[in-house]
Amino acid sequence: MGYLRDKVLELERELGKRFIGNREAIHALVLNQLHQRSASLIRAHRGLGKSTLMILLLKGICGDDMVVISGASEVKRGEVVGRLHIPSLERDGVEKVLWAAFTKAKGKGLDEVNRLNPYTSANVHHLMQFGEVWAYGQKTVVGDYGLLANENPGDPTTFIHPPPFYDRFDICVYLNSLTWREKFQLQELLDKYEGQLVESMPQVLSFEELQEARKEVSSVRLSPEILGQINLIVRDFQVCIRNREESEVKPPALCEGCHFIRDICSSIKEPPSERSTAVLTHLAKASTWLDGSVSFETLLNACLWVLPHRLSLVRVRNLLQDLGSLLDRERAKMEDRDSRKQWAILNELYKGYAPALYKLGKEAAAEDIVFAEELMGLEGRWVREGKLSSEETLSAQMGWSLPGVWKGERAKGR
Amino acid sequence: MSSPLEEFLDSQAKKNPIRFDKTKLSWEEKGAQDGKGAASSNLLDAIYLRKPPEETVVVERSVAALIQERISNLEEEITRLRARVRLLKIAILVFFVGTMGLVAETIALLRG
């Protein structure tokens, strides 16, 4: 474990030697390499080094076994996956597919991903989703890889990719322009490497070593507290008592008159997918393995890489700052939960129905939708068991319901 | 305890332990007993009867609402009084100018 960990730390150091500033982004990208079929997206305006960072990292983990395709150049339909072997077709009438280098290479780079044509992006999407590619009715399994992509959010793109495509990228990091002091460092660096930053990057660890490291990271066991915090953060960004996911009306119109109008949920138009939970878990394991620990603060920080490309906010002035203020509210929400002792109350309520505890649980539910969802789940059980009448429930008193639950039967009983 | 959810709740319950005996829930916080079952700190007595408040003050929701209402009433009263003060200031200014005018008129008459 120590040997592989040292190698990964060395990779981060080598990247740091050749890429000035943006330490958080580099660390995020390195952490995200520590799980199978990792996919990372780098967003930055022109000339901030997003392609350089992408190639540096690919070289660091794959050496020459990497292929970068560029959305800016003309990538023909299907060519990125494979092409038909014409002599075989002409001579023997057999459709033989020559799989493209991009599918075979362990290191895959997508430059200017926002310019990829729909055919190429559909192929890449399928690759990221199923780990296989199709061409001319034949498929090949791609296996493990490391995929890095970059795009310029300020670029008026040729094609707008759908949200599910972006959701396939585990993380999305933003690069900042260099500070005054960092510009001096860049000048020194360019002199030192004589402008050959990328060429000078060594392959720090072999892909087999990276796979070994991925296996070790995957076997890391996270504490129940960290797992609970990951699930709570994601749920807080997803939950809506008016079931936003299936509603045609979206916030802020949907939130008019809602009891939870001041909560985090009212700031989110499109919630993050369930993949956010899986990615945060990967990153938490990677942090534990590489940095030696993971905390609630680490998770909140990781949300700045996991959520930006997965959700849309009601009002956006500066995505990362807006997301940062929502995460500050999330921190306060967690403290409130602790001070209400609501998990201890829920723990008791899971053991059995107790009217006095239930009353307190209802008070806590009025402050926290996630808790309300759990309590409503328990209420359903208690009503069926005859311990509670349906008129006493949160659903009846507040008019709330769990997603997918029809209140017709209960209304008939009243 | 087996599932991660139960393990999480159990860890949280250990971190923030509560005592529950059918009708009363309580917990200890920073050495002092606190909670829904515990009595409030009589903040109203401290405010209106000038009794010394406790080191840590626990306020019931109804008392907090009362204080909140009182503060908003006081703020409204301050706004009302400020408007009245402004009116009175203008009236004083008018009277002052009038008085000065009268004094000047009187002096002018006396001088012939």
XYZ file of C-alpha atoms in Angstrom:
526
model
C 0.000 0.000 0.000
C 2.795 2.409 0.976
C 4.625 1.900 -2.318
C 1.572 2.626 -4.472
C 0.532 5.531 -2.279
C 4.016 7.027 -2.623
C 3.775 6.617 -6.392
C 0.445 8.446 -6.527
C 1.826 11.202 -4.292
C 4.815 11.425 -6.602
C 2.433 11.759 -9.561
C 0.814 14.737 -7.837
C 4.245 16.238 -7.126
C 5.367 15.816 -10.750
C 2.165 17.486 -11.926
C 2.730 20.290 -9.427
C 6.241 20.815 -10.771
C 4.873 21.448 -14.261
C 1.541 23.090 -13.597
C 1.441 26.291 -11.570
C -1.403 27.052 -9.167
C -4.742 25.246 -9.117
C -3.513 22.843 -6.427
C -7.069 21.875 -5.408
C -7.957 20.955 -8.993
C -4.803 18.836 -9.372
C -5.513 17.028 -6.111
C -9.105 16.397 -7.184
C -7.983 14.981 -10.522
C -5.437 12.699 -8.852
C -8.003 11.479 -6.306
C -10.460 10.758 -9.084
C -7.970 8.499 -10.866
C -8.246 6.082 -7.956
C -11.309 4.191 -9.090
C -12.142 2.099 -12.148
C -13.075 3.760 -15.445
C -12.582 7.214 -13.998
C -13.747 10.196 -16.029
C -12.814 13.777 -15.199
C -13.769 17.036 -16.826
C -11.632 20.176 -16.697
C -13.407 23.456 -17.341
C -11.502 26.646 -17.982
C -11.487 29.627 -20.243
C -9.052 29.750 -23.143
C -5.344 29.612 -22.467
C -5.525 28.555 -18.814
C -3.837 25.218 -19.424
C -6.723 22.786 -19.419
C -5.317 20.739 -22.332
C -1.826 20.860 -20.806
C -3.081 19.572 -17.457
C -5.089 16.848 -19.179
C -2.091 15.589 -21.181
C 0.281 15.885 -18.200
C -1.956 13.651 -16.127
C -2.539 11.155 -18.946
C 1.218 10.939 -19.515
C 1.800 10.509 -15.787
C -0.435 7.427 -15.573
C -0.329 5.963 -19.095
C 2.893 7.179 -20.676
C 2.556 6.713 -24.419
C -0.506 4.487 -24.113
C -2.854 7.416 -24.530
C -4.884 8.975 -27.302
C -6.316 12.462 -27.345
C -9.111 13.288 -29.728
C -10.034 16.858 -30.324
C -13.512 18.247 -30.705
C -12.021 21.260 -32.415
C -10.655 19.155 -35.270
C -12.944 17.219 -37.576
C -13.723 13.861 -36.000
C -15.736 11.947 -38.552
C -18.842 9.965 -37.782
C -17.930 6.841 -35.871
C -14.240 7.171 -36.619
C -13.351 7.615 -32.979
C -14.552 4.067 -32.256
C -13.560 2.042 -35.287
C -13.654 1.804 -39.049
C -14.487 -0.912 -41.529
C -11.604 -2.891 -43.020
C -12.364 -2.355 -46.694
C -10.060 -5.104 -48.183
C -11.782 -7.790 -46.064
C -15.169 -6.563 -47.225
C -14.136 -6.422 -50.887
C -12.166 -9.680 -50.966
C -14.129 -11.945 -48.603
C -17.383 -10.045 -48.104
C -16.660 -9.951 -44.354
C -17.337 -6.835 -42.267
C -14.180 -6.593 -40.199
C -13.901 -3.668 -37.812
C -10.589 -2.066 -37.076
C -11.024 -0.667 -33.602
C -9.637 2.824 -33.251
C -6.646 3.594 -31.067
C -8.927 5.658 -28.809
C -10.868 2.550 -27.758
C -7.708 0.523 -27.110
C -5.638 3.114 -25.269
C -5.707 3.110 -21.472
C -5.419 6.881 -21.362
C -8.226 8.660 -23.208
C -8.279 12.402 -23.710
C -11.088 14.523 -25.120
C -9.969 18.003 -25.987
C -12.670 20.684 -26.289
C -15.410 18.189 -25.488
C -18.099 20.812 -26.075
C -17.200 20.815 -29.757
C -17.551 17.051 -30.255
C -20.188 16.210 -32.837
C -23.272 14.272 -31.652
C -22.070 10.978 -33.175
C -18.735 11.090 -31.397
C -20.242 12.228 -28.105
C -22.884 9.442 -28.362
C -20.084 6.889 -28.845
C -18.119 8.312 -25.923
C -21.290 8.399 -23.803
C -21.917 4.706 -24.517
C -18.301 3.909 -23.704
C -18.525 5.683 -20.357
C -21.903 4.117 -19.569
C -21.293 0.477 -20.466
C -17.520 0.171 -20.849
C -17.941 -1.028 -24.442
C -18.156 0.460 -27.935
C -20.178 -0.465 -30.995
C -19.331 -0.057 -34.673
C -20.878 -1.723 -37.715
C -22.960 -4.058 -35.560
C -19.934 -5.301 -33.628
C -18.874 -4.465 -30.136
C -15.706 -4.559 -28.148
C -15.266 -4.319 -24.409
C -13.014 -1.446 -23.485
C -11.969 -2.506 -19.971
C -10.410 -0.216 -17.426
C -9.152 3.233 -18.441
C -8.618 6.812 -17.314
C -10.565 9.399 -19.267
C -9.868 13.102 -19.092
C -11.768 15.753 -20.969
C -11.715 19.514 -21.086
C -13.961 22.279 -22.300
C -14.222 26.022 -22.323
C -17.570 27.095 -20.807
C -17.236 30.452 -22.550
C -16.973 28.849 -25.974
C -20.109 29.223 -28.094
C -20.248 25.553 -28.924
C -21.267 23.830 -32.106
C -23.289 21.252 -30.174
C -24.944 21.386 -26.784
C -24.487 18.057 -25.033
C -27.334 16.698 -22.898
C -27.067 16.679 -19.072
C -26.804 12.827 -18.917
C -23.595 13.050 -20.950
C -22.027 15.445 -18.431
C -23.366 13.336 -15.584
C -21.061 10.525 -16.773
C -18.041 12.601 -15.745
C -17.271 11.810 -12.129
C -15.905 15.230 -11.355
C -15.637 18.629 -12.979
C -12.852 20.951 -11.869
C -12.481 24.598 -12.770
C -9.090 26.200 -13.393
C -8.312 29.751 -12.320
C -6.013 32.222 -14.018
C -2.641 32.666 -12.329
C -1.994 35.261 -9.652
C 0.748 37.827 -10.130
C 3.244 35.760 -8.135
C 2.284 32.573 -9.979
C 2.947 34.231 -13.340
C 6.605 34.658 -12.285
C 6.676 30.968 -11.382
C 5.287 30.052 -14.816
C 7.965 32.122 -16.550
C 10.656 30.366 -14.501
C 9.109 27.007 -15.278
C 8.969 27.624 -19.016
C 12.649 28.645 -18.915
C 13.574 25.586 -16.872
C 11.879 23.102 -19.202
C 12.623 25.193 -22.298
C 8.910 25.235 -23.120
C 8.779 21.411 -23.132
C 6.492 21.001 -20.108
C 4.432 18.147 -21.507
C 7.361 16.335 -23.130
C 9.286 16.398 -19.849
C 6.482 14.695 -17.897
C 7.544 11.165 -16.914
C 5.221 8.202 -16.566
C 5.210 8.042 -12.795
C 3.295 4.798 -12.409
C 2.298 2.094 -14.833
C -1.368 1.526 -15.572
C -1.112 -1.875 -13.847
C 0.126 -0.102 -10.707
C -2.745 2.337 -10.995
C -5.157 -0.595 -11.224
C -3.583 -2.105 -8.118
C -4.039 1.231 -6.345
C -7.656 1.332 -7.539
C -8.235 -2.121 -6.031
C -6.765 -1.004 -2.709
C -8.874 2.157 -2.668
C -11.979 0.156 -3.494
C -11.382 -2.057 -0.448
C -11.210 0.924 1.944
C -14.081 0.788 4.441
C -15.676 4.116 5.264
C -17.167 4.810 8.668
C -20.985 4.793 8.966
C -20.768 8.476 9.889
C -19.045 9.416 6.605
C -21.444 7.252 4.590
C -24.382 8.881 6.376
C -22.989 12.360 5.723
C -22.487 11.615 2.010
C -26.077 10.405 1.712
C -27.395 13.389 3.656
C -25.536 15.954 1.543
C -26.768 14.443 -1.716
C -30.313 13.982 -0.400
C -30.426 17.596 0.798
C -29.625 18.678 -2.757
C -32.205 16.300 -4.256
C -35.157 16.361 -1.915
C -38.354 18.280 -2.599
C -41.542 17.830 -0.617
C -43.473 18.732 -3.781
C -41.617 16.143 -5.841
C -39.729 18.479 -8.174
C -38.291 15.557 -10.153
C -41.676 14.577 -11.568
C -43.202 18.026 -11.569
C -43.660 19.994 -14.759
C -43.454 23.203 -12.699
C -39.950 23.853 -11.398
C -38.630 26.134 -8.654
C -39.085 29.000 -7.935
C -42.727 28.730 -9.138
C -43.056 25.287 -7.516
C -41.898 26.644 -4.136
C -44.626 29.285 -3.760
C -46.256 28.823 -0.367
C -44.062 25.810 0.497
C -43.218 25.258 4.160
C -39.538 24.710 3.212
C -39.168 27.773 0.984
C -36.070 28.966 2.876
C -34.338 25.585 2.658
C -31.550 24.538 0.258
C -34.079 22.708 -1.923
C -35.728 25.952 -3.036
C -32.455 27.075 -4.696
C -32.163 23.990 -6.880
C -33.934 23.725 -10.197
C -32.561 20.366 -11.369
C -31.222 18.068 -8.641
C -28.024 16.013 -8.905
C -28.270 12.366 -9.919
C -27.706 9.356 -7.711
C -24.270 9.050 -9.311
C -23.156 11.934 -7.059
C -23.420 9.584 -4.076
C -21.252 6.969 -5.793
C -18.650 9.544 -6.827
C -18.504 11.133 -3.369
C -18.017 7.653 -1.912
C -15.157 6.971 -4.356
C -13.540 10.289 -3.474
C -13.968 9.703 0.260
C -12.259 6.317 -0.093
C -9.506 7.840 -2.219
C -8.985 10.605 0.360
C -8.747 8.065 3.151
C -6.229 6.019 1.158
C -4.109 8.906 -0.119
C -4.445 11.625 2.533
C -4.962 9.350 5.508
C -8.341 10.723 6.538
C -11.669 12.032 5.377
C -13.903 14.479 7.197
C -17.173 16.313 6.682
C -15.172 19.302 5.439
C -13.429 17.060 2.862
C -16.844 15.954 1.626
C -18.157 19.515 1.352
C -15.029 20.454 -0.577
C -15.456 17.460 -2.887
C -19.022 18.630 -3.609
C -17.497 21.565 -5.476
C -16.095 19.002 -7.956
C -19.002 16.564 -7.945
C -22.051 18.837 -8.184
C -21.364 21.750 -10.604
C -22.034 19.747 -13.783
C -24.866 17.725 -12.287
C -27.350 20.302 -11.037
C -28.844 23.594 -12.099
C -29.630 26.367 -9.669
C -32.616 28.705 -9.642
C -30.487 31.835 -9.717
C -26.856 31.732 -10.820
C -24.433 34.605 -10.577
C -21.258 32.622 -10.088
C -21.857 28.856 -10.065
C -19.021 27.901 -7.722
C -19.702 30.753 -5.300
C -23.431 30.019 -5.296
C -22.716 26.359 -4.711
C -20.275 27.338 -1.959
C -22.942 29.321 -0.134
C -25.359 26.391 -0.415
C -22.668 24.155 1.094
C -22.254 26.659 3.947
C -25.980 26.305 4.570
C -25.571 22.544 4.436
C -22.932 22.776 7.173
C -25.325 24.815 9.347
C -28.108 22.324 8.595
C -25.950 19.448 9.849
C -25.216 21.358 13.063
C -28.940 22.024 13.545
C -29.618 18.322 13.106
C -27.085 17.518 15.786
C -28.503 20.097 18.172
C -32.042 18.738 17.654
C -30.708 15.239 18.423
C -32.948 14.096 15.625
C -30.901 11.049 14.637
C -30.974 9.790 18.197
C -34.758 10.338 18.174
C -35.075 8.500 14.847
C -32.909 5.711 16.204
C -35.378 5.265 19.094
C -38.365 5.523 16.759
C -36.940 2.768 14.538
C -36.987 0.526 17.615
C -40.661 1.196 18.203
C -43.491 3.701 18.282
C -43.578 6.009 21.316
C -46.113 8.896 21.270
C -43.882 11.390 23.129
C -40.903 10.700 20.860
C -43.108 10.795 17.803
C -44.323 14.274 18.810
C -40.709 15.458 18.985
C -39.986 13.720 15.713
C -42.807 15.674 14.093
C -41.314 18.921 15.383
C -37.944 17.956 13.891
C -39.634 16.970 10.619
C -41.044 20.479 10.313
C -37.431 21.703 10.184
C -35.902 19.041 7.949
C -37.426 17.412 4.863
C -34.990 14.494 4.858
C -36.042 13.649 8.411
C -39.695 14.187 7.425
C -39.318 11.614 4.627
C -37.958 9.045 7.064
C -40.660 9.779 9.613
C -43.404 9.539 6.985
C -42.022 6.126 6.022
C -42.347 5.025 9.646
C -45.817 6.581 9.930
C -47.035 4.411 7.063
C -45.889 1.336 8.973
C -47.483 2.473 12.250
C -50.785 3.277 10.523
C -50.830 -0.219 9.012
C -50.066 -1.701 12.424
C -52.895 0.348 13.966
C -50.577 2.260 16.325
C -51.354 5.593 14.711
C -54.428 6.987 12.981
C -53.934 8.425 9.499
C -55.302 11.815 10.696
C -52.371 12.206 13.070
C -49.693 11.741 10.418
C -47.492 14.406 8.895
C -48.945 13.594 5.488
C -52.457 14.391 6.736
C -51.557 17.407 8.846
C -49.029 19.058 6.523
C -50.319 17.747 3.202
C -46.972 16.143 2.405
C -46.499 12.813 0.707
C -43.610 10.571 -0.175
C -42.701 10.458 -3.886
C -44.702 7.769 -5.653
C -47.217 7.391 -2.832
C -50.857 7.944 -3.711
C -52.942 9.278 -0.862
C -56.217 8.007 -2.292
C -56.514 4.969 -0.042
C -55.765 6.974 3.054
C -58.156 9.717 2.011
C -60.872 7.095 1.517
C -60.303 5.855 5.058
C -60.917 9.295 6.489
C -27.157 -3.398 14.127
C -26.330 -4.497 10.632
C -27.259 -2.111 7.819
C -25.172 1.037 7.236
C -28.271 3.157 8.001
C -28.684 1.510 11.386
C -24.948 1.831 12.021
C -25.133 5.538 11.183
C -28.100 6.113 13.505
C -26.400 4.129 16.216
C -23.178 6.152 15.882
C -25.159 9.402 15.980
C -27.120 8.219 18.993
C -23.836 7.442 20.752
C -22.433 10.830 19.761
C -25.525 12.700 20.963
C -27.022 10.411 23.588
C -30.576 10.983 24.783
C -32.481 9.561 27.721
C -36.072 8.588 27.112
C -38.549 7.217 29.636
C -41.992 6.990 27.990
C -43.041 10.606 28.529
C -39.835 12.545 29.010
C -36.829 13.047 26.783
C -33.630 14.594 28.062
C -29.972 14.875 27.200
C -26.866 16.283 28.717
C -24.946 19.002 26.993
C -21.673 20.517 28.177
C -22.254 19.263 31.696
C -25.683 20.841 32.012
C -28.981 19.029 31.597
C -30.799 20.293 28.616
C -33.657 19.286 26.394
C -37.338 19.386 25.730
C -38.178 17.849 29.085
C -36.007 20.352 30.942
C -37.560 23.599 32.172
C -36.832 26.814 30.358
C -34.543 29.417 31.934
C -37.314 31.897 32.744
C -35.882 34.457 30.414
C -39.001 36.598 30.796
C -38.355 36.837 34.556
C -34.808 37.884 33.819
C -36.030 40.605 31.452
C -39.100 41.935 33.256
C -38.373 41.164 36.909
C -34.635 41.870 36.539
C -33.697 38.485 38.009
C -30.138 37.405 37.157
C -30.166 35.069 34.132
C -28.524 31.637 34.191
C -25.153 30.968 32.574
C -26.818 29.172 29.646
C -30.280 30.340 28.682
C -32.859 27.889 27.307
C -35.833 29.538 25.655
C -39.151 27.879 24.856
C -40.477 28.429 21.352
C -43.512 30.350 22.713
C -41.254 32.644 24.780
C -39.025 33.241 21.749
C -42.128 34.100 19.695
C -43.271 36.469 22.441
C -39.909 38.230 22.498
C -39.883 38.387 18.731
C -43.353 39.952 18.709
C -42.356 42.387 21.429
C -39.266 43.438 19.460
C -41.273 43.988 16.289
C -43.863 46.020 18.270
C -41.082 48.115 19.746
C -39.561 48.649 16.337
C -42.938 49.806 15.000
C -43.287 52.138 17.982
C -39.801 53.547 17.361
C -40.722 54.239 13.730
C -43.956 55.936 14.840
C -42.169 58.023 17.476
C -39.441 58.989 15.012
C -42.099 60.330 12.638
C -43.679 62.259 15.508
C -40.297 63.668 16.583
C -39.678 64.794 13.022
C -43.056 66.578 12.949
C -42.378 68.231 16.298
C -38.956 69.369 15.074
C -40.571 71.018 12.066
C -43.230 72.619 14.315
C -40.533 73.960 16.657
C -38.654 75.345 13.678
C -41.815 77.065 12.391
C -42.588 78.488 15.845
C -39.004 79.628 16.247
C -39.024 81.394 12.887
C -42.437 82.926 13.704
C -41.277 84.046 17.131
C -38.131 85.555 15.690
C -40.255 87.340 13.112
C -42.549 88.690 15.826
C -39.578 89.808 17.924
C -38.087 91.563 14.924
C -41.456 93.183 14.157
C -41.819 94.328 17.797
C -38.316 95.812 17.853
C -38.995 97.581 14.598
C -42.258 99.022 16.011
C -40.571 100.141 19.249
C -37.871 101.932 17.311
C -40.607 103.762 15.484
